[in-house]
XYZ file of N, CA and C in Angstrom:
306
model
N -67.340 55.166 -8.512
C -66.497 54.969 -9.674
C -66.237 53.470 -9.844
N -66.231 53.122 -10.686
C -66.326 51.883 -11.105
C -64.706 51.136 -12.083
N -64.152 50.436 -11.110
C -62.805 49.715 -11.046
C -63.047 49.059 -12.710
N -62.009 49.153 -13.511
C -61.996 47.871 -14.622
C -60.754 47.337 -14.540
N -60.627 45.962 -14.739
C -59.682 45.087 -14.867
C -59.065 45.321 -16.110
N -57.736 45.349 -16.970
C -57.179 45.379 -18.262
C -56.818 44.205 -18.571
N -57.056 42.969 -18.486
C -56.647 41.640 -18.885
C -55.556 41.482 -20.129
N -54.846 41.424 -20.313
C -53.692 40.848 -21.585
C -54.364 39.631 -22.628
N -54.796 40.252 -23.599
C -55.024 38.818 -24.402
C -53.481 38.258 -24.999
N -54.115 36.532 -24.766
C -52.876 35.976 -24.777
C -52.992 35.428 -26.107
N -52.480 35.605 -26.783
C -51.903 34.787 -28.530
C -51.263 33.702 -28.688
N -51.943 32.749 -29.382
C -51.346 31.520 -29.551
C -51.276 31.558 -31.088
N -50.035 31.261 -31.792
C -49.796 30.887 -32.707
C -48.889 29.592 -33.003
N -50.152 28.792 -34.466
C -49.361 27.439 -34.110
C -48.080 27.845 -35.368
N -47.185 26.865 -35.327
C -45.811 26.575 -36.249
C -46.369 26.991 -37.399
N -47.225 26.529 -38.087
C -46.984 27.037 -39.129
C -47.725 28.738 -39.026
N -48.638 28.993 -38.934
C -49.057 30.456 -38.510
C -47.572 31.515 -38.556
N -46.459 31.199 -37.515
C -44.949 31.443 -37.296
C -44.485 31.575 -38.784
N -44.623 30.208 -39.039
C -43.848 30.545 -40.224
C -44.026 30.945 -41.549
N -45.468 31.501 -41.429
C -46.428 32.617 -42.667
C -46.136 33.608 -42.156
N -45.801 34.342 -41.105
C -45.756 35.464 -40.710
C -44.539 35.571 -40.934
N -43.481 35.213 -40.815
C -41.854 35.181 -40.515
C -41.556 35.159 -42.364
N -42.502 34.378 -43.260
C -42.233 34.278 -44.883
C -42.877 35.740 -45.393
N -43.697 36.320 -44.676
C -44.431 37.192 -45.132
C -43.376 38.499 -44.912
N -42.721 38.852 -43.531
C -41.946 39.449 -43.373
C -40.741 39.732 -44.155
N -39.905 38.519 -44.789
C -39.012 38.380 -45.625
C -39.396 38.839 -47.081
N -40.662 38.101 -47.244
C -40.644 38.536 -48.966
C -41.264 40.256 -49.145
N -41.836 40.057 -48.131
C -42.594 41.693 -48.506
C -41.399 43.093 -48.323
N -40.509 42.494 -47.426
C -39.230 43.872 -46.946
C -40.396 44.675 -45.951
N -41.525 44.582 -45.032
C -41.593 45.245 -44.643
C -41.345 45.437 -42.800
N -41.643 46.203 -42.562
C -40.631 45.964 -40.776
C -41.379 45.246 -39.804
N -41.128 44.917 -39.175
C -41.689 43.402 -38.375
C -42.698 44.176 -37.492
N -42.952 45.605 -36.896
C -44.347 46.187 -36.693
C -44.995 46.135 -37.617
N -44.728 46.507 -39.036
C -45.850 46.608 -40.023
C -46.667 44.857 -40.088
N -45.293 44.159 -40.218
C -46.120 42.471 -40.505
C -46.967 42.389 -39.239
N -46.352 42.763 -37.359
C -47.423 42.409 -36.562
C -48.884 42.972 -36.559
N -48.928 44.369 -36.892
C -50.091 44.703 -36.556
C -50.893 44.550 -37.904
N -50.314 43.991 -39.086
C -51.320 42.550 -40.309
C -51.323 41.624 -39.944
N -51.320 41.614 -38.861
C -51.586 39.962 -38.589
C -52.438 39.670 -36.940
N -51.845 40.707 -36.361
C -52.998 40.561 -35.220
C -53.656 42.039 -34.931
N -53.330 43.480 -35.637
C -53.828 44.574 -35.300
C -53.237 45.036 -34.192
N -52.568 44.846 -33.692
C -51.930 45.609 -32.265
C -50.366 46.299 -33.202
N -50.102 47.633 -32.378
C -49.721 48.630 -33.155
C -47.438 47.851 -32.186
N -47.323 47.115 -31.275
C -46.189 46.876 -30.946
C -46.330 45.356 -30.758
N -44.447 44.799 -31.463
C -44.652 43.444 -31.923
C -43.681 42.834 -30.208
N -42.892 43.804 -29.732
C -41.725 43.408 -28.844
C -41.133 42.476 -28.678
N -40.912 42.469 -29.854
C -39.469 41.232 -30.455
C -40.052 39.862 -30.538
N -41.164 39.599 -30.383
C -42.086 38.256 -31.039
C -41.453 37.481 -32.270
N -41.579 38.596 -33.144
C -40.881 37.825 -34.685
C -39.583 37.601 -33.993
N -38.704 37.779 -33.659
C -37.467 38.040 -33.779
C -37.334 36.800 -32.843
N -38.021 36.632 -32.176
C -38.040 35.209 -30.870
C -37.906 34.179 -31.954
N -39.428 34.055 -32.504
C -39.383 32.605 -33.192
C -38.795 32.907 -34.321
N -38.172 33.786 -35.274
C -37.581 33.681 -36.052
C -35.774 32.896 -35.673
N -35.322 33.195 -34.101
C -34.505 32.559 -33.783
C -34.776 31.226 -33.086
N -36.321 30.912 -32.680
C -36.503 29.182 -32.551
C -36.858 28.561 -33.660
N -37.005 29.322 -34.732
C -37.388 28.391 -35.861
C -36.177 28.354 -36.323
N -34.876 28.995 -36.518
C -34.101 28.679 -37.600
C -33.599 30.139 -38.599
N -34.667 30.930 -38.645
C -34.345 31.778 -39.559
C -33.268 32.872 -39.442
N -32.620 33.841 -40.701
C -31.599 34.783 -40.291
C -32.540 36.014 -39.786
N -31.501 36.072 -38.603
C -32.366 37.419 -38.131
C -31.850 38.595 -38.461
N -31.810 38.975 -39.655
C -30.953 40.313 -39.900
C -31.755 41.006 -40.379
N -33.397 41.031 -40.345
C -34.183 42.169 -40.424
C -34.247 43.449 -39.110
N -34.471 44.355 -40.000
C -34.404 45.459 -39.499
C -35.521 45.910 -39.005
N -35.738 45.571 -37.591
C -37.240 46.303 -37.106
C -37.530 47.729 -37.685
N -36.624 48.610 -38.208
C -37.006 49.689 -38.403
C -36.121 50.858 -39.041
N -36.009 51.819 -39.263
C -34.943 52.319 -39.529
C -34.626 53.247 -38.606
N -33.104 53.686 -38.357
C -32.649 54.263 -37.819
C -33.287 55.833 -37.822
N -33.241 56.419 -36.404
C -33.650 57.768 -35.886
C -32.792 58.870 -36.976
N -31.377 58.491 -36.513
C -30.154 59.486 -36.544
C -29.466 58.992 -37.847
N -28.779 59.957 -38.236
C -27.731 59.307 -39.413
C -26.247 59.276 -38.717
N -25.896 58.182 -38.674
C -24.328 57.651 -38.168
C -23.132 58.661 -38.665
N -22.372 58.980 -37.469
C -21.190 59.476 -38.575
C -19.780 58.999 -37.952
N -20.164 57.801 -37.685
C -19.337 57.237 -37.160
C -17.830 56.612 -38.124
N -18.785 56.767 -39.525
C -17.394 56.063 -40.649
C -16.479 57.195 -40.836
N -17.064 58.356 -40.823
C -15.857 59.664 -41.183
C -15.100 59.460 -40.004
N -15.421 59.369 -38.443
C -14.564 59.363 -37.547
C -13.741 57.864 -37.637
N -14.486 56.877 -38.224
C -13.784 55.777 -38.169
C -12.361 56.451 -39.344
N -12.591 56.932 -40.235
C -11.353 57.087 -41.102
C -10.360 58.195 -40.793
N -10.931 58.956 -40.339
C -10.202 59.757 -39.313
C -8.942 59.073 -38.466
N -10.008 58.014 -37.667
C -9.285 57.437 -37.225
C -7.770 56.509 -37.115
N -8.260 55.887 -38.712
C -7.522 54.762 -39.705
C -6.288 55.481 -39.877
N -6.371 56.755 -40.688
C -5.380 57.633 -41.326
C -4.602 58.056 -40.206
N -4.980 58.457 -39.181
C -4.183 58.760 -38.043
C -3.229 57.256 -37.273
N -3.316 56.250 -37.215
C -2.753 55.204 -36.937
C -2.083 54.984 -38.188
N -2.145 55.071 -39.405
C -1.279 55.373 -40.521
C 0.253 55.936 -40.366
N -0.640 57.174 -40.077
C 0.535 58.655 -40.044
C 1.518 57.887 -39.268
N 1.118 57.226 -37.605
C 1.675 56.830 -36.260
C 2.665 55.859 -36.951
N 1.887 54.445 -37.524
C 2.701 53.895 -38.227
C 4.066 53.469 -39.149
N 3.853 54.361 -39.679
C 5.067 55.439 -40.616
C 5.633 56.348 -39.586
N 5.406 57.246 -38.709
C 6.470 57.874 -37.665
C 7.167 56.577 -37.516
N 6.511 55.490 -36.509
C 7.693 54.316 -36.118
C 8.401 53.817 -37.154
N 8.040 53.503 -37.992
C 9.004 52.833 -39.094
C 10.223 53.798 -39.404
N 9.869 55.160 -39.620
C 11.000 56.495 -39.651
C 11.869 56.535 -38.189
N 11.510 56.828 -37.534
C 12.105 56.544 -36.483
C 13.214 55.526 -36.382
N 12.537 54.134 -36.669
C 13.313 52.801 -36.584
C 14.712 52.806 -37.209
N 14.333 53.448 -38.232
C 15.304 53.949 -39.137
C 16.082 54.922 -39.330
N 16.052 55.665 -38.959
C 16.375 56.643 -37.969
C 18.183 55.973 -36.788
N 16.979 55.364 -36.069
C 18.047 54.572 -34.986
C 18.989 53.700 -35.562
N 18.459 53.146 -36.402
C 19.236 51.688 -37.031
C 20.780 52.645 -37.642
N 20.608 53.611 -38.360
C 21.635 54.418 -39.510
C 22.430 55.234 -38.478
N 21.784 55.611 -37.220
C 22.602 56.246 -36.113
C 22.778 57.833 -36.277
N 21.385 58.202 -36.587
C 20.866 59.806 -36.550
C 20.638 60.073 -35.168
């Protein structure tokens, strides 16, 4: 049986190369796997853009992707809100309460 080596090809991209890929990403909206594998064919980017987009300068608020799950974290967040409300208003009743000498 016959052993093979898997060698890593290594990628060099110069500054500007970076920063066609990083302009291409922005104007097109599409997710930073789709721009890597147009640009070198390999199907995972592992945070490459996102490196030199933070040594070059740029905002990094692209979204590698979209979310799995849908959040439902805002209904519990208001859940939440309204209940520290309610709490709120108890103390103030209360306060008042004590102050009038109920």
């Amino acid at each position: 049986m016959e052993k093979r080596i898997v060698q890593k090809v290594i990628r060099f991209f110069t500054e500007e190369e970076k920063h066609k890929i990083i302009n291409d990403l922005i104007s097109t909206g599409c997710t930073k796997t789709e721009v890597w594998k147009k640009y070198t064919g390999e199907e995972q980017e592992h945070g490459q853009i996102l490196r030199w987009m933070k040594e070059l300068g740029y905002d990094s608020g692209v979204l590698a992707r979209s979310p799995n799950i849908v959040s439902n974290l805002y209904p519990m967040a208001k859940k939440k809100l309204s209940m520290i409300s309610r709490l709120k208003q108890r103390v103030t009743l209360l306060k008042t309460c004590n102050l009038k000498g109920e």
